[in-house]
Short mmCIF file of C-alpha atoms in Angstrom, two decimals:
data_model
loop_
_atom_site.label_atom_id
_atom_site.label_comp_id
_atom_site.label_asym_id
_atom_site.label_seq_id
_atom_site.Cartn_x
_atom_site.Cartn_y
_atom_site.Cartn_z
CA UNK A 45 4.55 7.33 -0.58
CA UNK A 46 6.17 9.17 1.94
CA UNK A 47 9.11 11.56 1.23
CA UNK A 48 12.24 10.08 2.49
CA UNK A 49 15.20 11.63 4.00
CA UNK A 50 17.46 9.98 1.24
CA UNK A 51 15.62 12.03 -1.62
CA UNK A 52 16.23 15.20 0.11
CA UNK A 53 19.73 14.70 0.66
CA UNK A 54 20.31 13.78 -2.95
CA UNK A 55 18.39 16.74 -3.97
CA UNK A 56 20.97 18.59 -1.97
CA UNK A 57 23.83 16.72 -3.37
CA UNK A 58 22.24 17.86 -7.06
CA UNK A 59 22.13 21.62 -5.96
CA UNK A 60 25.80 21.45 -4.42
CA UNK A 61 27.24 19.90 -7.47
CA UNK A 62 24.99 22.42 -9.88
CA UNK A 63 26.16 25.31 -8.30
CA UNK A 64 29.52 24.38 -8.26
CA UNK A 65 30.23 23.20 -11.93
CA UNK A 66 28.20 26.33 -12.71
CA UNK A 67 30.33 28.89 -10.96
CA UNK A 68 33.61 26.96 -12.46
CA UNK A 69 32.48 26.71 -16.01
CA UNK A 70 29.96 29.76 -16.75
CA UNK A 71 31.31 32.60 -15.64
CA UNK A 72 31.59 32.62 -12.11
CA UNK A 73 27.65 32.35 -11.32
CA UNK A 74 25.57 30.53 -8.83
CA UNK A 75 22.96 28.57 -9.74
CA UNK A 76 21.15 27.63 -6.09
CA UNK A 77 22.62 30.58 -4.22
CA UNK A 78 20.80 33.38 -4.94
CA UNK A 79 22.33 35.31 -1.96
CA UNK A 80 25.48 35.20 -3.91
CA UNK A 81 24.41 36.09 -7.19
CA UNK A 82 22.51 39.11 -5.82
CA UNK A 83 26.21 40.55 -4.49
CA UNK A 84 27.80 39.57 -7.76
CA UNK A 85 25.14 41.54 -9.57
CA UNK A 86 25.62 44.77 -7.37
CA UNK A 87 29.39 44.28 -7.87
CA UNK A 88 28.74 43.94 -11.70
CA UNK A 89 26.51 47.14 -11.84
CA UNK A 90 28.86 49.22 -9.98
CA UNK A 91 31.85 48.14 -12.50
CA UNK A 92 29.82 48.27 -15.41
CA UNK A 93 30.32 44.73 -16.55
CA UNK A 94 27.58 43.94 -19.31
CA UNK A 95 28.45 40.24 -19.54
CA UNK A 96 28.51 39.88 -15.74
CA UNK A 97 24.97 41.62 -15.50
CA UNK A 98 23.52 39.44 -18.02
CA UNK A 99 24.56 35.94 -16.52
CA UNK A 100 23.96 36.92 -12.75
CA UNK A 101 20.42 39.01 -13.80
CA UNK A 102 19.53 35.40 -15.99
CA UNK A 103 20.45 33.23 -12.91
CA UNK A 104 18.23 35.46 -10.49
CA UNK A 105 15.37 35.56 -13.00
CA UNK A 106 15.36 32.14 -13.98
CA UNK A 107 15.43 30.96 -10.36
CA UNK A 108 12.39 33.00 -9.58
CA UNK A 109 10.42 32.02 -12.50
CA UNK A 110 11.42 28.15 -11.26
CA UNK A 111 10.24 28.72 -8.06
CA UNK A 112 6.76 30.59 -9.54
CA UNK A 113 6.00 27.65 -11.72
CA UNK A 114 6.79 25.24 -9.17
CA UNK A 115 4.31 27.14 -6.84
CA UNK A 116 1.93 27.17 -9.36
CA UNK A 117 2.00 23.35 -9.66
CA UNK A 118 2.27 22.18 -6.00
CA UNK A 119 -0.86 21.93 -3.91
CA UNK A 120 0.33 24.17 -0.67
CA UNK A 121 -2.47 22.85 1.29
CA UNK A 122 -1.05 19.41 1.64
CA UNK A 123 2.02 20.06 3.94
CA UNK A 124 2.51 16.30 4.41
CA UNK A 125 5.79 15.00 3.17
CA UNK A 126 4.50 12.69 0.70
CA UNK A 127 4.82 12.38 -2.99
CA UNK A 128 1.69 13.73 -4.49
CA UNK A 129 1.09 13.83 -8.24
CA UNK A 130 1.63 17.44 -8.57
CA UNK A 131 5.37 17.07 -6.74
CA UNK A 132 5.99 14.23 -8.80
CA UNK A 133 5.00 16.33 -11.91
CA UNK A 134 7.75 18.97 -10.54
CA UNK A 135 10.57 16.92 -10.12
CA UNK A 136 10.12 15.38 -13.26
CA UNK A 137 10.26 18.99 -14.87
CA UNK A 138 13.59 19.60 -12.88
CA UNK A 139 15.03 16.56 -14.34
CA UNK A 140 13.83 17.31 -17.67
CA UNK A 141 15.81 20.68 -17.32
CA UNK A 142 18.77 18.96 -16.26
CA UNK A 143 18.79 16.43 -18.98
CA UNK A 144 18.70 19.60 -21.39
CA UNK A 145 21.47 21.46 -19.21
CA UNK A 146 23.85 18.29 -19.33
CA UNK A 147 23.33 17.22 -23.03
CA UNK A 148 23.93 20.73 -24.28
CA UNK A 149 26.84 21.26 -22.14
CA UNK A 150 28.54 18.13 -23.32
CA UNK A 151 27.87 18.69 -27.13
CA UNK A 152 29.39 22.40 -26.68
CA UNK A 153 32.25 21.28 -24.81
CA UNK A 154 33.86 22.27 -21.41
CA UNK A 155 34.21 25.91 -22.39
CA UNK A 156 31.08 26.73 -23.90
CA UNK A 157 30.35 30.08 -25.81
CA UNK A 158 29.09 32.91 -23.67
CA UNK A 159 25.85 33.28 -25.27
CA UNK A 160 25.45 29.22 -24.64
CA UNK A 161 26.46 29.85 -21.15
CA UNK A 162 23.48 32.18 -20.73
CA UNK A 163 20.93 29.64 -21.92
CA UNK A 164 22.78 27.03 -19.71
CA UNK A 165 22.45 29.27 -16.51
CA UNK A 166 18.82 29.63 -17.52
CA UNK A 167 18.01 26.06 -17.83
CA UNK A 168 20.01 25.12 -14.69
CA UNK A 169 18.59 28.08 -12.37
CA UNK A 170 14.95 27.07 -13.38
CA UNK A 171 15.63 23.36 -12.50
CA UNK A 172 17.06 24.73 -8.88
CA UNK A 173 14.10 27.04 -8.58
CA UNK A 174 11.60 24.28 -9.04
CA UNK A 175 13.27 22.10 -6.77
CA UNK A 176 13.27 25.14 -3.86
CA UNK A 177 9.56 25.33 -4.42
CA UNK A 178 9.09 21.46 -4.06
CA UNK A 179 11.31 21.43 -0.73
CA UNK A 180 9.34 24.63 0.54
CA UNK A 181 6.25 22.86 0.31
CA UNK A 182 7.43 20.04 2.33
CA UNK A 183 6.48 19.12 6.18
CA UNK A 184 10.22 19.51 7.17
CA UNK A 185 10.87 22.20 9.46
CA UNK A 186 13.78 24.39 8.06
CA UNK A 187 14.67 22.08 5.36
CA UNK A 188 15.98 23.77 2.20
CA UNK A 189 18.02 21.89 -0.79
CA UNK A 190 19.60 25.32 -2.21
CA UNK A 191 19.31 27.69 0.48
CA UNK A 192 22.13 26.77 2.72
CA UNK A 193 22.22 29.91 4.51
CA UNK A 194 18.79 29.10 5.97
CA UNK A 195 19.94 25.61 6.79
CA UNK A 196 23.02 26.94 8.90
CA UNK A 197 20.71 29.21 10.49
CA UNK A 198 17.94 27.00 11.56
CA UNK A 199 20.52 24.37 12.42
CA UNK A 200 22.19 26.75 15.03
CA UNK A 201 19.02 28.24 16.41
CA UNK A 202 17.70 24.46 16.65
CA UNK A 203 20.52 23.62 19.02
CA UNK A 204 20.11 26.57 20.89
CA UNK A 205 16.57 25.48 21.32
CA UNK A 206 17.24 21.99 22.18
CA UNK A 207 19.78 23.44 24.89
CA UNK A 208 17.10 25.62 26.03
CA UNK A 209 14.42 22.51 26.37
CA UNK A 210 16.60 20.06 28.16
CA UNK A 211 17.31 22.81 30.92
CA UNK A 212 14.05 23.97 31.65
CA UNK A 213 12.15 22.59 34.61
CA UNK A 214 9.35 20.31 33.02
CA UNK A 215 8.34 16.92 33.18
CA UNK A 216 10.75 14.61 32.03
CA UNK A 217 8.23 12.60 29.45
CA UNK A 218 7.75 16.04 27.88
CA UNK A 219 11.47 17.30 27.83
CA UNK A 220 12.43 13.65 26.03
CA UNK A 221 9.81 14.10 23.42
CA UNK A 222 10.81 17.37 22.40
CA UNK A 223 14.62 16.26 22.47
CA UNK A 224 13.74 13.14 20.27
CA UNK A 225 11.83 15.47 17.60
CA UNK A 226 14.40 18.37 17.77
CA UNK A 227 17.33 15.70 17.71
CA UNK A 228 15.76 14.10 14.60
CA UNK A 229 15.22 17.03 12.83
CA UNK A 230 18.77 18.59 13.74
CA UNK A 231 20.40 15.65 12.31
CA UNK A 232 18.90 15.82 9.25
CA UNK A 233 19.91 19.53 8.78
CA UNK A 234 23.57 18.49 9.96
CA UNK A 235 23.60 15.68 6.88
CA UNK A 236 21.96 17.95 4.30
CA UNK A 237 25.01 20.36 4.89
CA UNK A 238 27.82 18.17 4.95
CA UNK A 239 26.23 16.41 1.93
CA UNK A 240 25.95 19.66 0.45
CA UNK A 241 29.53 20.59 1.31
CA UNK A 242 31.01 17.03 -0.37
CA UNK A 243 29.18 17.71 -3.33
CA UNK A 244 30.99 20.98 -3.66
CA UNK A 245 34.24 19.16 -3.17
CA UNK A 246 33.59 16.18 -5.43
CA UNK A 247 32.25 18.08 -8.20
CA UNK A 248 35.11 20.63 -8.13
CA UNK A 249 37.71 17.58 -8.45
CA UNK A 250 35.49 15.97 -11.15
CA UNK A 251 35.10 19.10 -13.07
CA UNK A 252 38.94 19.66 -13.04
CA UNK A 253 39.69 16.14 -13.94
CA UNK A 254 36.69 14.56 -15.54
CA UNK A 255 34.36 17.41 -16.46
CA UNK A 256 31.66 15.31 -18.15
CA UNK A 257 31.25 13.37 -14.66
CA UNK A 258 30.70 16.49 -13.23
CA UNK A 259 28.35 18.14 -15.79
CA UNK A 260 26.26 14.60 -15.46
CA UNK A 261 26.55 14.41 -11.49
CA UNK A 262 23.51 16.52 -10.82
CA UNK A 263 21.22 14.69 -13.26
CA UNK A 264 22.27 11.36 -11.58
CA UNK A 265 21.43 12.41 -8.62
CA UNK A 266 18.04 13.60 -9.62
CA UNK A 267 17.10 10.66 -11.52
CA UNK A 268 18.08 8.22 -8.70
CA UNK A 269 15.25 10.21 -6.73
CA UNK A 270 12.75 9.52 -9.73
CA UNK A 271 13.72 6.36 -10.22
CA UNK A 272 13.06 5.28 -6.16
CA UNK A 273 9.65 6.94 -6.20
CA UNK A 274 8.35 5.36 -9.08
CA UNK A 275 9.44 2.14 -8.36
CA UNK A 276 8.19 2.40 -4.85
CA UNK A 277 4.90 3.33 -6.20
CA UNK A 278 4.72 0.50 -8.50
CA UNK A 279 5.37 -2.06 -5.98
CA UNK A 280 2.92 -0.44 -3.54
CA UNK A 281 0.29 -1.32 -6.11
CA UNK A 282 1.02 -4.80 -6.72
CA UNK A 283 -1.50 -7.14 -4.70
#
C-alpha cells in the first residue's frame, strides 16, 4: 500500500503538537526540534543550569537513539513510498511510545515532577526519532515531519528551481513535465508547514484550556495513520 500525503500530514501534526506541549509542560525543551535543543543545551552549559542540561541532553540523546533504532528496522534499499512491514513496525513502536507518554503524563497531572518530566521527554523524543527515520526513508524529496528548518529550506529552494525551469529555453513538453512534478512536491511542503504551524497554535490553546486534549492529540494523529494503513491493507486482501 502506498504512503499517502494524508499520512505525512498527520505525522507532521503529531510532531507540531508534541513539540509544543513538551516545551510548555516539560521544562521548555523540544521533542522534535533538535536545532533548538542544541542551542538550549549550549545556553544551559554556559549558565551551569543542571536541570536544563539534563532535560536538553536527554532530549538529544533520546532523539538520536530513536533515529538509530528506526534506521535499524527499516530496509533502506526500498525507497518507494509504500508501507512495508518494517515501516509499519516503526510506526507501531512510535504509537506505543506515545501511548506510554500520554498515559503517564495524564496520570501525573499537568505539572509532572521534574524526574518524571525527564522520563516523559525520553519517551517523546524516542518517538520523534523513530518518526524521523521513517519519513527519511521515503521517496518524498525534501520531506521531513520533524525538521521544519529543512522543510522551509527545501520549499524556497524548490520555488527558485521552479522559477528557473520555467524561464529556460527548452521544449514546452519537457518544461511542463518538470513544472507539474516540482509543483506537486512544493505543494506538499507548503501544506506540511501549514499543518505543523496550525498544530502548534491549536495545541498551545488546548494545553492552556484543556490539557488532557493537548496531551492526547499527538497520539490521536498517529493512531489515525495506523488505523488507515491497517484498514486499507485489510480491504486490499479481500477478494
